[in-house]
Amino acid sequence: MTNAAALDFDHVELLIGAVENAADANAKAVRNTVLSPRFYTTDFDAMDKLNVEPVRAEWDTMMKEYEGDNNHDHFQRDAAFAEEVRVLMPQLSPEMRQEFLDFLISSLTSEFSGCILYNEIRKHVTNPDIKQLMTFMARDESRHAGFINQSLRDFDLGIDLGQLKRTKSYTFFQPKFIFYATYLSEKIGYARYITIYRQLEKNPDKRFHPIFRWFERWCNDEFRHGESFALIMRAHPELLRGVNLLWIRFFILAVYATMYVRDHTRPLLHEAMGFESTDYDYEVFRITSDIARQVFPVEVDIDHPTFRACMTRLVELSIANAKAKERGGIFGAIGRAVTAVQAVFVFGRLYLLPVKKNELPADIRMQPTW
Ligand SMILES: [Fe+2]
Ligand SMILES: [Fe+2]
Protein backbone atom coordinates (compact mmCIF):
# COMPACT_ATOMS: atom_id res chain seq x y z
CA MET A 1 0.00 0.00 0.00
CA THR A 2 1.43 3.36 -1.00
CA ASN A 3 0.78 6.43 1.02
CA ALA A 4 2.50 9.76 1.18
CA ALA A 5 4.74 8.66 4.04
CA ALA A 6 6.00 5.70 2.01
CA LEU A 7 7.31 7.99 -0.73
CA ASP A 8 10.86 8.95 0.07
CA PHE A 9 12.34 12.06 -1.45
CA ASP A 10 14.27 10.16 -4.11
CA HIS A 11 11.01 9.20 -5.68
CA VAL A 12 9.74 12.71 -5.48
CA GLU A 13 12.80 14.18 -7.05
CA LEU A 14 12.55 11.67 -9.88
CA LEU A 15 8.98 12.70 -10.47
CA ILE A 16 9.13 16.47 -10.10
CA GLY A 17 12.74 17.21 -11.07
CA ALA A 18 14.76 20.00 -9.46
CA VAL A 19 14.52 23.72 -10.16
CA GLU A 20 17.77 25.57 -9.44
CA ASN A 21 17.46 28.66 -11.63
CA ALA A 22 15.05 30.63 -13.81
CA ALA A 23 15.95 28.56 -16.89
CA ASP A 24 14.90 25.37 -15.05
CA ALA A 25 11.66 27.01 -13.90
CA ASN A 26 10.81 28.16 -17.43
CA ALA A 27 11.72 24.76 -18.89
CA LYS A 28 9.44 23.07 -16.37
CA ALA A 29 6.51 25.30 -17.32
CA VAL A 30 7.02 24.61 -21.05
CA ARG A 31 7.40 20.82 -20.71
CA ASN A 32 4.34 18.66 -21.38
CA THR A 33 4.10 15.40 -19.46
CA VAL A 34 1.14 13.20 -18.61
CA LEU A 35 0.82 15.11 -15.33
CA SER A 36 1.70 18.69 -16.21
CA PRO A 37 -0.94 21.32 -17.05
CA ARG A 38 -1.41 21.86 -20.80
CA PHE A 39 -2.45 24.70 -23.07
CA TYR A 40 -5.56 24.25 -25.18
CA THR A 41 -7.08 25.57 -28.35
CA THR A 42 -10.52 24.83 -29.78
CA ASP A 43 -13.04 25.32 -32.59
CA PHE A 44 -13.81 29.05 -32.30
CA ASP A 45 -16.64 28.98 -34.87
CA ALA A 46 -18.48 26.40 -32.80
CA MET A 47 -17.90 28.54 -29.69
CA ASP A 48 -19.38 31.49 -31.55
CA LYS A 49 -22.62 29.54 -32.16
CA LEU A 50 -23.34 28.81 -28.48
CA ASN A 51 -26.73 30.00 -27.31
CA VAL A 52 -27.33 30.76 -23.65
CA GLU A 53 -31.00 31.84 -24.05
CA PRO A 54 -32.32 28.73 -22.21
CA VAL A 55 -30.46 29.91 -19.07
CA ARG A 56 -30.78 33.66 -19.68
CA ALA A 57 -31.94 34.70 -16.19
CA GLU A 58 -29.15 32.83 -14.40
CA TRP A 59 -26.65 33.95 -17.01
CA ASP A 60 -27.47 37.64 -16.55
CA THR A 61 -27.19 37.34 -12.77
CA MET A 62 -23.77 35.76 -13.18
CA MET A 63 -22.65 38.49 -15.59
CA LYS A 64 -23.60 41.13 -13.00
CA GLU A 65 -21.35 39.35 -10.51
CA TYR A 66 -18.46 39.45 -12.97
CA GLU A 67 -19.11 43.12 -13.64
CA GLY A 68 -19.18 43.86 -9.91
CA ASP A 69 -15.64 42.47 -9.81
CA ASN A 70 -15.44 42.02 -6.05
CA ASN A 71 -11.83 40.84 -6.36
CA HIS A 72 -10.56 43.86 -8.31
CA ASP A 73 -8.31 44.96 -5.43
CA HIS A 74 -7.56 41.51 -4.03
CA PHE A 75 -4.45 40.49 -5.95
CA GLN A 76 -2.08 43.02 -4.42
CA ARG A 77 0.39 42.10 -1.77
CA ASP A 78 0.05 43.72 1.62
CA ALA A 79 2.92 45.04 3.74
CA ALA A 80 3.18 41.83 5.75
CA PHE A 81 3.64 39.68 2.64
CA ALA A 82 7.27 40.53 1.92
CA GLU A 83 8.16 40.23 5.58
CA GLU A 84 6.60 36.76 5.85
CA VAL A 85 8.46 35.67 2.71
CA ARG A 86 11.72 37.05 4.11
CA VAL A 87 11.32 35.22 7.43
CA LEU A 88 9.68 31.98 6.32
CA MET A 89 11.29 30.98 3.02
CA PRO A 90 14.83 30.43 4.35
CA GLN A 91 13.33 27.96 6.82
CA LEU A 92 12.19 25.57 4.06
CA SER A 93 14.26 22.42 3.67
CA PRO A 94 15.73 21.94 0.15
CA GLU A 95 13.22 19.13 -0.50
CA MET A 96 10.28 21.17 0.70
CA ARG A 97 11.47 24.13 -1.36
CA GLN A 98 11.42 21.91 -4.49
CA GLU A 99 7.90 20.70 -3.78
CA PHE A 100 6.67 24.24 -3.15
CA LEU A 101 8.30 25.48 -6.38
CA ASP A 102 6.69 22.57 -8.25
CA PHE A 103 3.34 23.60 -6.75
CA LEU A 104 3.82 27.26 -7.74
CA ILE A 105 4.97 26.47 -11.28
CA SER A 106 2.21 23.97 -12.00
CA SER A 107 -0.42 26.30 -10.47
CA LEU A 108 0.89 29.21 -12.52
CA THR A 109 0.87 27.12 -15.70
CA SER A 110 -2.71 26.05 -15.18
CA GLU A 111 -3.90 29.58 -14.30
CA PHE A 112 -2.13 30.91 -17.40
CA SER A 113 -3.54 28.08 -19.52
CA GLY A 114 -7.05 29.34 -18.67
CA CYS A 115 -5.99 32.92 -19.38
CA ILE A 116 -4.72 32.05 -22.87
CA LEU A 117 -7.67 29.86 -23.82
CA TYR A 118 -10.30 32.37 -22.64
CA ASN A 119 -8.46 35.23 -24.30
CA GLU A 120 -8.16 33.38 -27.62
CA ILE A 121 -11.86 32.55 -27.58
CA ARG A 122 -12.62 36.19 -26.77
CA LYS A 123 -10.62 37.36 -29.79
CA HIS A 124 -12.18 34.87 -32.20
CA VAL A 125 -15.90 35.18 -31.44
CA THR A 126 -18.52 37.86 -32.10
CA ASN A 127 -21.28 36.25 -30.00
CA PRO A 128 -21.72 38.97 -27.32
CA ASP A 129 -22.50 36.60 -24.43
CA ILE A 130 -19.48 34.40 -25.02
CA LYS A 131 -17.21 37.33 -25.76
CA GLN A 132 -18.21 39.05 -22.52
CA LEU A 133 -17.77 35.91 -20.45
CA MET A 134 -14.35 35.17 -21.90
CA THR A 135 -13.23 38.76 -21.27
CA PHE A 136 -14.12 38.47 -17.58
CA MET A 137 -12.57 35.04 -17.12
CA ALA A 138 -9.34 36.00 -18.93
CA ARG A 139 -9.16 39.07 -16.65
CA ASP A 140 -9.40 36.88 -13.54
CA GLU A 141 -6.92 34.23 -14.72
CA SER A 142 -4.40 36.85 -15.74
CA ARG A 143 -4.54 38.28 -12.19
CA HIS A 144 -4.13 34.81 -10.71
CA ALA A 145 -1.17 33.91 -12.92
CA GLY A 146 0.49 37.28 -12.29
CA PHE A 147 0.06 36.92 -8.54
CA ILE A 148 1.73 33.49 -8.46
CA ASN A 149 4.50 34.75 -10.71
CA GLN A 150 5.32 37.45 -8.14
CA SER A 151 5.95 34.72 -5.60
CA LEU A 152 8.22 32.87 -8.04
CA ARG A 153 10.12 36.13 -8.57
CA ASP A 154 10.84 36.22 -4.83
CA PHE A 155 12.99 33.15 -5.56
CA ASP A 156 14.38 34.82 -8.73
CA LEU A 157 12.45 32.19 -10.67
CA GLY A 158 9.91 34.30 -12.53
CA ILE A 159 8.31 32.69 -15.58
CA ASP A 160 8.43 34.63 -18.86
CA LEU A 161 4.74 34.33 -19.73
CA GLY A 162 5.11 35.77 -23.25
CA GLN A 163 7.79 33.23 -24.03
CA LEU A 164 5.73 30.43 -22.46
CA LYS A 165 2.72 31.38 -24.61
CA ARG A 166 4.86 31.20 -27.75
CA THR A 167 6.81 28.02 -27.01
CA LYS A 168 4.52 25.62 -25.16
CA SER A 169 2.59 23.30 -27.45
CA TYR A 170 -1.21 23.49 -27.69
CA THR A 171 -3.67 20.61 -27.51
CA PHE A 172 -6.82 20.88 -29.65
CA PHE A 173 -10.07 19.95 -27.92
CA GLN A 174 -13.47 20.28 -29.52
CA PRO A 175 -15.74 22.59 -27.48
CA LYS A 176 -17.59 19.89 -25.56
CA PHE A 177 -14.31 18.47 -24.29
CA ILE A 178 -13.22 21.98 -23.30
CA PHE A 179 -16.48 22.30 -21.32
CA TYR A 180 -16.12 18.97 -19.49
CA ALA A 181 -12.41 19.42 -18.73
CA THR A 182 -12.48 23.12 -17.92
CA TYR A 183 -15.62 22.88 -15.78
CA LEU A 184 -13.90 20.18 -13.75
CA SER A 185 -10.60 21.97 -13.46
CA GLU A 186 -12.29 25.22 -12.33
CA LYS A 187 -14.35 23.40 -9.69
CA ILE A 188 -11.36 21.33 -8.60
CA GLY A 189 -9.36 24.55 -8.42
CA TYR A 190 -12.02 25.94 -6.09
CA ALA A 191 -12.03 22.76 -3.99
CA ARG A 192 -8.23 22.66 -3.74
CA TYR A 193 -7.86 26.31 -2.75
CA ILE A 194 -10.73 26.32 -0.23
CA THR A 195 -9.54 23.07 1.40
CA ILE A 196 -6.08 24.53 1.90
CA TYR A 197 -7.52 27.83 3.10
CA ARG A 198 -9.79 26.17 5.70
CA GLN A 199 -6.98 23.93 6.93
CA LEU A 200 -4.61 26.87 7.44
CA GLU A 201 -7.37 28.99 8.96
CA LYS A 202 -7.58 26.32 11.68
CA ASN A 203 -3.79 25.89 11.86
CA PRO A 204 -2.19 29.28 11.21
CA ASP A 205 1.17 27.98 12.48
CA LYS A 206 1.25 25.72 9.40
CA ARG A 207 0.81 28.57 6.93
CA PHE A 208 4.38 28.54 5.65
CA HIS A 209 3.82 31.09 2.88
CA PRO A 210 1.59 34.22 2.80
CA ILE A 211 0.07 33.34 -0.60
CA PHE A 212 -2.33 30.95 1.16
CA ARG A 213 -3.99 33.92 2.89
CA TRP A 214 -5.26 34.97 -0.54
CA PHE A 215 -6.95 31.65 -1.36
CA GLU A 216 -10.40 32.35 0.11
CA ARG A 217 -11.39 35.21 -2.18
CA TRP A 218 -9.33 33.75 -5.02
CA CYS A 219 -11.21 30.45 -5.05
CA ASN A 220 -14.52 32.26 -5.47
CA ASP A 221 -13.31 33.37 -8.91
CA GLU A 222 -12.65 29.74 -9.82
CA PHE A 223 -16.05 28.75 -8.48
CA ARG A 224 -17.74 31.34 -10.71
CA HIS A 225 -15.73 30.25 -13.77
CA GLY A 226 -17.04 26.73 -13.17
CA GLU A 227 -20.59 28.11 -12.86
CA SER A 228 -20.21 29.68 -16.31
CA PHE A 229 -19.41 26.33 -17.93
CA ALA A 230 -22.22 24.68 -15.96
CA LEU A 231 -24.68 27.18 -17.46
CA ILE A 232 -23.31 26.69 -20.99
CA MET A 233 -23.66 22.91 -20.69
CA ARG A 234 -27.14 23.10 -19.16
CA ALA A 235 -28.14 25.41 -22.05
CA HIS A 236 -27.08 22.61 -24.44
CA PRO A 237 -28.58 19.50 -22.82
CA GLU A 238 -27.44 17.26 -25.70
CA LEU A 239 -23.96 17.61 -24.18
CA LEU A 240 -25.22 15.89 -21.04
CA ARG A 241 -26.85 12.76 -22.41
CA GLY A 242 -26.37 9.69 -24.60
CA VAL A 243 -22.84 8.82 -25.62
CA ASN A 244 -21.60 12.04 -24.02
CA LEU A 245 -22.16 10.46 -20.60
CA LEU A 246 -19.29 8.12 -21.47
CA TRP A 247 -17.10 11.12 -22.24
CA ILE A 248 -18.10 12.83 -18.99
CA ARG A 249 -17.14 9.69 -17.07
CA PHE A 250 -13.82 9.61 -18.89
CA PHE A 251 -13.02 13.24 -18.10
CA ILE A 252 -13.97 12.97 -14.42
CA LEU A 253 -11.65 9.98 -14.01
CA ALA A 254 -8.83 11.47 -16.07
CA VAL A 255 -8.91 14.74 -14.13
CA TYR A 256 -9.17 12.99 -10.74
CA ALA A 257 -6.41 10.48 -11.51
CA THR A 258 -4.03 13.15 -12.80
CA MET A 259 -4.54 15.27 -9.72
CA TYR A 260 -4.09 12.30 -7.40
CA VAL A 261 -0.83 11.15 -8.93
CA ARG A 262 0.53 14.69 -9.16
CA ASP A 263 -0.32 15.49 -5.54
CA HIS A 264 1.39 12.31 -4.36
CA THR A 265 4.64 13.65 -5.80
CA ARG A 266 4.46 16.41 -3.16
CA PRO A 267 4.07 14.66 0.20
CA LEU A 268 6.12 17.22 2.15
CA LEU A 269 4.02 20.13 0.96
CA HIS A 270 0.86 18.53 2.30
CA GLU A 271 2.57 17.41 5.48
CA ALA A 272 3.72 20.98 6.14
CA MET A 273 0.06 22.07 6.01
CA GLY A 274 -0.92 19.26 8.36
CA PHE A 275 -2.47 17.11 5.62
CA GLU A 276 -1.75 13.70 4.24
CA SER A 277 -1.86 13.83 0.41
CA THR A 278 -4.44 11.03 0.21
CA ASP A 279 -6.82 12.66 2.70
CA TYR A 280 -6.42 16.03 1.02
CA ASP A 281 -7.23 14.57 -2.38
CA TYR A 282 -10.30 12.70 -1.16
CA GLU A 283 -11.61 15.88 0.44
CA VAL A 284 -11.11 17.66 -2.91
CA PHE A 285 -12.84 14.77 -4.77
CA ARG A 286 -15.74 14.90 -2.31
CA ILE A 287 -16.30 18.65 -2.71
CA THR A 288 -15.93 18.48 -6.51
CA SER A 289 -18.34 15.54 -6.79
CA ASP A 290 -20.91 17.36 -4.63
CA ILE A 291 -20.70 20.45 -6.82
CA ALA A 292 -20.71 18.56 -10.12
CA ARG A 293 -24.22 17.27 -9.41
CA GLN A 294 -25.41 20.65 -10.75
CA VAL A 295 -24.46 19.56 -14.26
CA PHE A 296 -23.27 15.95 -14.64
CA PRO A 297 -25.94 13.22 -14.63
CA VAL A 298 -23.25 10.67 -13.68
CA GLU A 299 -20.85 10.60 -10.75
CA VAL A 300 -17.92 8.29 -10.03
CA ASP A 301 -17.97 6.40 -6.73
CA ILE A 302 -14.93 7.79 -4.90
CA ASP A 303 -15.54 5.52 -1.90
CA HIS A 304 -15.55 2.28 -3.88
CA PRO A 305 -12.66 0.11 -2.62
CA THR A 306 -11.58 -0.59 -6.22
CA PHE A 307 -11.52 3.13 -6.99
CA ARG A 308 -9.19 3.69 -4.04
CA ALA A 309 -7.00 0.70 -4.90
CA CYS A 310 -6.67 1.85 -8.52
CA MET A 311 -5.67 5.38 -7.49
CA THR A 312 -2.96 3.95 -5.23
CA ARG A 313 -1.80 1.68 -8.03
CA LEU A 314 -1.49 4.62 -10.44
CA VAL A 315 0.87 6.35 -7.99
CA GLU A 316 3.00 3.17 -7.74
CA LEU A 317 3.12 2.84 -11.52
CA SER A 318 4.07 6.48 -11.91
CA ILE A 319 7.02 5.95 -9.55
CA ALA A 320 8.01 2.72 -11.36
CA ASN A 321 7.84 4.58 -14.66
CA ALA A 322 10.06 7.40 -13.37
CA LYS A 323 12.58 4.86 -12.06
CA ALA A 324 12.65 3.09 -15.43
CA LYS A 325 13.20 6.42 -17.16
CA GLU A 326 16.13 7.15 -14.87
CA ARG A 327 17.62 3.70 -15.50
CA GLY A 328 17.60 4.42 -19.25
CA GLY A 329 18.80 2.01 -21.94
CA ILE A 330 16.82 -0.89 -23.31
CA PHE A 331 15.67 -2.14 -19.89
CA GLY A 332 14.57 1.34 -18.94
CA ALA A 333 12.61 1.61 -22.17
CA ILE A 334 10.96 -1.76 -21.60
CA GLY A 335 10.16 -0.78 -18.01
CA ARG A 336 8.55 2.44 -19.15
CA ALA A 337 6.47 0.68 -21.79
CA VAL A 338 5.30 -1.98 -19.33
CA THR A 339 4.30 0.53 -16.66
CA ALA A 340 2.50 2.66 -19.26
CA VAL A 341 0.45 -0.33 -20.44
CA GLN A 342 -0.29 -1.29 -16.83
CA ALA A 343 -1.50 2.25 -16.14
CA VAL A 344 -3.87 2.05 -19.13
CA PHE A 345 -5.31 -1.19 -17.72
CA VAL A 346 -5.75 0.33 -14.26
CA PHE A 347 -7.50 3.29 -15.85
CA GLY A 348 -9.71 0.83 -17.76
CA ARG A 349 -10.67 -0.81 -14.46
CA LEU A 350 -11.58 2.57 -13.02
CA TYR A 351 -13.64 3.31 -16.09
CA LEU A 352 -15.65 0.10 -15.80
CA LEU A 353 -16.65 0.70 -12.17
CA PRO A 354 -20.37 1.38 -11.70
CA VAL A 355 -21.31 5.08 -11.63
CA LYS A 356 -23.97 6.84 -9.57
CA LYS A 357 -26.78 8.62 -11.39
CA ASN A 358 -27.97 12.14 -10.58
CA GLU A 359 -31.18 13.99 -11.31
CA LEU A 360 -30.10 17.49 -12.41
CA PRO A 361 -31.50 20.32 -10.21
CA ALA A 362 -33.90 22.90 -11.72
CA ASP A 363 -31.87 25.74 -10.21
CA ILE A 364 -28.45 25.40 -11.78
CA ARG A 365 -26.44 27.99 -9.84
CA MET A 366 -24.74 27.05 -6.58
CA GLN A 367 -23.05 29.13 -3.90
CA PRO A 368 -19.46 28.49 -2.76
CA THR A 369 -20.28 27.44 0.80
CA TRP A 370 -17.43 25.07 1.63
FE1 LIG B 1 -7.65 31.04 -11.72
FE1 LIG C 1 -10.48 29.84 -13.23
XYZ file of C-alpha atoms and ligand atoms in Angstrom:
372
model
C 0.000 0.000 0.000
C 1.427 3.363 -1.002
C 0.783 6.427 1.025
C 2.503 9.758 1.180
C 4.737 8.661 4.038
C 6.000 5.703 2.008
C 7.312 7.992 -0.732
C 10.858 8.952 0.066
C 12.340 12.065 -1.450
C 14.270 10.164 -4.112
C 11.008 9.200 -5.679
C 9.737 12.711 -5.478
C 12.803 14.184 -7.055
C 12.547 11.668 -9.878
C 8.983 12.701 -10.472
C 9.129 16.469 -10.104
C 12.736 17.210 -11.070
C 14.756 19.999 -9.463
C 14.520 23.721 -10.158
C 17.772 25.569 -9.435
C 17.464 28.663 -11.631
C 15.050 30.631 -13.810
C 15.954 28.559 -16.891
C 14.900 25.365 -15.045
C 11.664 27.009 -13.901
C 10.805 28.156 -17.431
C 11.718 24.760 -18.891
C 9.445 23.065 -16.375
C 6.506 25.299 -17.322
C 7.020 24.607 -21.051
C 7.404 20.818 -20.709
C 4.340 18.657 -21.383
C 4.099 15.404 -19.456
C 1.137 13.195 -18.607
C 0.824 15.105 -15.331
C 1.701 18.693 -16.213
C -0.940 21.323 -17.046
C -1.414 21.861 -20.795
C -2.452 24.700 -23.066
C -5.558 24.253 -25.175
C -7.081 25.570 -28.353
C -10.519 24.831 -29.781
C -13.043 25.315 -32.586
C -13.813 29.048 -32.301
C -16.641 28.978 -34.875
C -18.475 26.399 -32.798
C -17.901 28.536 -29.686
C -19.379 31.488 -31.551
C -22.621 29.537 -32.157
C -23.338 28.807 -28.485
C -26.732 30.002 -27.309
C -27.332 30.760 -23.654
C -31.002 31.839 -24.052
C -32.321 28.732 -22.214
C -30.463 29.909 -19.073
C -30.779 33.656 -19.681
C -31.941 34.704 -16.186
C -29.155 32.826 -14.399
C -26.646 33.948 -17.012
C -27.471 37.639 -16.546
C -27.189 37.336 -12.766
C -23.774 35.765 -13.180
C -22.648 38.489 -15.586
C -23.597 41.129 -13.002
C -21.354 39.351 -10.507
C -18.463 39.448 -12.968
C -19.112 43.123 -13.639
C -19.179 43.861 -9.906
C -15.636 42.468 -9.811
C -15.437 42.019 -6.051
C -11.827 40.837 -6.358
C -10.562 43.865 -8.309
C -8.312 44.956 -5.434
C -7.556 41.507 -4.029
C -4.447 40.493 -5.948
C -2.080 43.018 -4.424
C 0.385 42.098 -1.770
C 0.049 43.718 1.622
C 2.917 45.037 3.744
C 3.176 41.829 5.745
C 3.643 39.676 2.645
C 7.266 40.532 1.919
C 8.161 40.232 5.582
C 6.598 36.761 5.849
C 8.461 35.675 2.715
C 11.718 37.053 4.111
C 11.319 35.218 7.426
C 9.678 31.976 6.321
C 11.287 30.981 3.020
C 14.831 30.433 4.349
C 13.333 27.960 6.821
C 12.185 25.571 4.064
C 14.263 22.421 3.669
C 15.727 21.941 0.153
C 13.222 19.132 -0.504
C 10.281 21.172 0.703
C 11.473 24.134 -1.360
C 11.425 21.914 -4.489
C 7.903 20.704 -3.780
C 6.673 24.241 -3.148
C 8.297 25.479 -6.376
C 6.693 22.572 -8.245
C 3.344 23.599 -6.746
C 3.821 27.255 -7.741
C 4.975 26.473 -11.279
C 2.210 23.973 -12.004
C -0.419 26.296 -10.471
C 0.893 29.212 -12.517
C 0.867 27.122 -15.701
C -2.706 26.046 -15.179
C -3.898 29.580 -14.305
C -2.133 30.905 -17.401
C -3.541 28.080 -19.523
C -7.051 29.340 -18.667
C -5.989 32.916 -19.380
C -4.725 32.051 -22.871
C -7.669 29.863 -23.822
C -10.299 32.366 -22.641
C -8.463 35.229 -24.296
C -8.159 33.379 -27.622
C -11.860 32.547 -27.580
C -12.623 36.193 -26.770
C -10.621 37.360 -29.788
C -12.185 34.874 -32.205
C -15.900 35.182 -31.445
C -18.521 37.858 -32.096
C -21.284 36.252 -30.002
C -21.716 38.972 -27.324
C -22.503 36.598 -24.432
C -19.476 34.402 -25.019
C -17.208 37.332 -25.755
C -18.212 39.050 -22.521
C -17.773 35.907 -20.446
C -14.349 35.172 -21.896
C -13.233 38.757 -21.274
C -14.118 38.470 -17.576
C -12.568 35.036 -17.120
C -9.337 36.002 -18.926
C -9.162 39.070 -16.649
C -9.400 36.877 -13.539
C -6.923 34.232 -14.716
C -4.396 36.846 -15.736
C -4.540 38.276 -12.192
C -4.132 34.807 -10.712
C -1.171 33.909 -12.922
C 0.493 37.277 -12.288
C 0.064 36.922 -8.544
C 1.730 33.492 -8.457
C 4.503 34.752 -10.706
C 5.321 37.454 -8.143
C 5.951 34.717 -5.599
C 8.216 32.872 -8.038
C 10.117 36.127 -8.569
C 10.837 36.217 -4.829
C 12.989 33.151 -5.563
C 14.384 34.815 -8.730
C 12.445 32.190 -10.669
C 9.907 34.298 -12.525
C 8.306 32.695 -15.583
C 8.428 34.633 -18.858
C 4.741 34.333 -19.728
C 5.108 35.770 -23.246
C 7.787 33.232 -24.032
C 5.728 30.435 -22.463
C 2.719 31.381 -24.606
C 4.863 31.199 -27.752
C 6.814 28.025 -27.008
C 4.517 25.622 -25.160
C 2.587 23.302 -27.450
C -1.207 23.492 -27.688
C -3.673 20.607 -27.512
C -6.820 20.876 -29.654
C -10.066 19.950 -27.918
C -13.467 20.284 -29.522
C -15.736 22.593 -27.479
C -17.588 19.893 -25.561
C -14.313 18.473 -24.287
C -13.224 21.979 -23.295
C -16.480 22.303 -21.323
C -16.121 18.973 -19.487
C -12.406 19.417 -18.735
C -12.485 23.119 -17.916
C -15.617 22.877 -15.785
C -13.903 20.178 -13.749
C -10.603 21.971 -13.457
C -12.289 25.219 -12.331
C -14.354 23.402 -9.692
C -11.359 21.331 -8.601
C -9.356 24.545 -8.425
C -12.021 25.942 -6.086
C -12.033 22.758 -3.988
C -8.231 22.664 -3.744
C -7.863 26.308 -2.747
C -10.731 26.318 -0.233
C -9.544 23.066 1.397
C -6.075 24.533 1.898
C -7.518 27.831 3.105
C -9.793 26.172 5.704
C -6.982 23.932 6.932
C -4.612 26.870 7.442
C -7.368 28.986 8.964
C -7.581 26.325 11.683
C -3.791 25.891 11.859
C -2.187 29.281 11.212
C 1.174 27.979 12.482
C 1.252 25.724 9.401
C 0.809 28.572 6.927
C 4.377 28.536 5.647
C 3.817 31.092 2.877
C 1.593 34.224 2.796
C 0.070 33.340 -0.600
C -2.334 30.950 1.157
C -3.992 33.916 2.893
C -5.258 34.966 -0.542
C -6.953 31.649 -1.361
C -10.400 32.346 0.106
C -11.393 35.206 -2.178
C -9.334 33.748 -5.019
C -11.207 30.452 -5.048
C -14.524 32.258 -5.469
C -13.306 33.372 -8.908
C -12.650 29.735 -9.822
C -16.052 28.755 -8.483
C -17.736 31.343 -10.712
C -15.729 30.248 -13.766
C -17.041 26.729 -13.166
C -20.590 28.108 -12.861
C -20.207 29.675 -16.309
C -19.409 26.333 -17.926
C -22.220 24.678 -15.963
C -24.683 27.176 -17.457
C -23.309 26.688 -20.986
C -23.655 22.912 -20.689
C -27.139 23.098 -19.164
C -28.144 25.406 -22.048
C -27.083 22.611 -24.436
C -28.583 19.496 -22.821
C -27.444 17.257 -25.697
C -23.956 17.614 -24.185
C -25.220 15.886 -21.045
C -26.848 12.759 -22.415
C -26.374 9.690 -24.601
C -22.841 8.824 -25.619
C -21.596 12.043 -24.019
C -22.159 10.457 -20.602
C -19.288 8.123 -21.469
C -17.098 11.121 -22.241
C -18.095 12.826 -18.991
C -17.143 9.692 -17.067
C -13.821 9.612 -18.894
C -13.023 13.244 -18.102
C -13.970 12.966 -14.423
C -11.649 9.977 -14.009
C -8.827 11.469 -16.070
C -8.910 14.740 -14.130
C -9.169 12.986 -10.738
C -6.405 10.479 -11.509
C -4.028 13.155 -12.805
C -4.537 15.270 -9.720
C -4.093 12.299 -7.400
C -0.828 11.148 -8.929
C 0.531 14.690 -9.162
C -0.315 15.488 -5.543
C 1.391 12.306 -4.363
C 4.641 13.646 -5.803
C 4.461 16.414 -3.159
C 4.067 14.660 0.200
C 6.120 17.220 2.152
C 4.022 20.127 0.956
C 0.856 18.534 2.305
C 2.575 17.409 5.480
C 3.719 20.981 6.139
C 0.061 22.069 6.007
C -0.923 19.258 8.358
C -2.474 17.105 5.619
C -1.752 13.700 4.242
C -1.861 13.830 0.406
C -4.436 11.028 0.215
C -6.820 12.662 2.695
C -6.422 16.030 1.024
C -7.232 14.569 -2.384
C -10.304 12.699 -1.163
C -11.609 15.881 0.436
C -11.109 17.655 -2.911
C -12.838 14.774 -4.767
C -15.743 14.901 -2.307
C -16.305 18.650 -2.710
C -15.933 18.479 -6.506
C -18.336 15.540 -6.793
C -20.907 17.358 -4.626
C -20.700 20.453 -6.818
C -20.714 18.562 -10.122
C -24.223 17.268 -9.410
C -25.409 20.646 -10.754
C -24.465 19.560 -14.255
C -23.274 15.953 -14.639
C -25.939 13.220 -14.625
C -23.254 10.666 -13.681
C -20.849 10.601 -10.748
C -17.918 8.291 -10.026
C -17.971 6.402 -6.726
C -14.933 7.792 -4.904
C -15.540 5.520 -1.904
C -15.555 2.283 -3.881
C -12.655 0.110 -2.624
C -11.579 -0.594 -6.222
C -11.524 3.131 -6.987
C -9.189 3.694 -4.038
C -7.000 0.703 -4.902
C -6.673 1.854 -8.518
C -5.672 5.382 -7.486
C -2.961 3.951 -5.230
C -1.804 1.676 -8.032
C -1.487 4.625 -10.436
C 0.869 6.348 -7.993
C 2.998 3.172 -7.743
C 3.115 2.844 -11.523
C 4.074 6.482 -11.911
C 7.023 5.949 -9.549
C 8.013 2.725 -11.358
C 7.837 4.576 -14.662
C 10.057 7.400 -13.367
C 12.584 4.865 -12.064
C 12.654 3.086 -15.425
C 13.203 6.419 -17.156
C 16.127 7.153 -14.866
C 17.624 3.704 -15.505
C 17.602 4.424 -19.246
C 18.802 2.011 -21.938
C 16.819 -0.887 -23.308
C 15.670 -2.140 -19.888
C 14.571 1.336 -18.939
C 12.607 1.612 -22.174
C 10.956 -1.762 -21.596
C 10.157 -0.782 -18.008
C 8.551 2.435 -19.152
C 6.473 0.677 -21.787
C 5.298 -1.983 -19.329
C 4.296 0.529 -16.661
C 2.500 2.663 -19.258
C 0.454 -0.332 -20.443
C -0.294 -1.292 -16.834
C -1.500 2.248 -16.143
C -3.867 2.047 -19.130
C -5.305 -1.192 -17.719
C -5.749 0.333 -14.264
C -7.504 3.290 -15.854
C -9.710 0.827 -17.759
C -10.674 -0.814 -14.458
C -11.578 2.565 -13.020
C -13.645 3.307 -16.095
C -15.651 0.096 -15.799
C -16.652 0.705 -12.170
C -20.366 1.381 -11.701
C -21.310 5.083 -11.630
C -23.968 6.839 -9.567
C -26.782 8.616 -11.394
C -27.974 12.137 -10.578
C -31.178 13.994 -11.306
C -30.098 17.492 -12.407
C -31.505 20.324 -10.211
C -33.904 22.897 -11.725
C -31.868 25.744 -10.211
C -28.448 25.401 -11.780
C -26.440 27.986 -9.844
C -24.738 27.053 -6.579
C -23.052 29.127 -3.895
C -19.462 28.491 -2.760
C -20.281 27.441 0.796
C -17.431 25.065 1.634
Fe -7.649 31.041 -11.719
Fe -10.478 29.839 -13.231
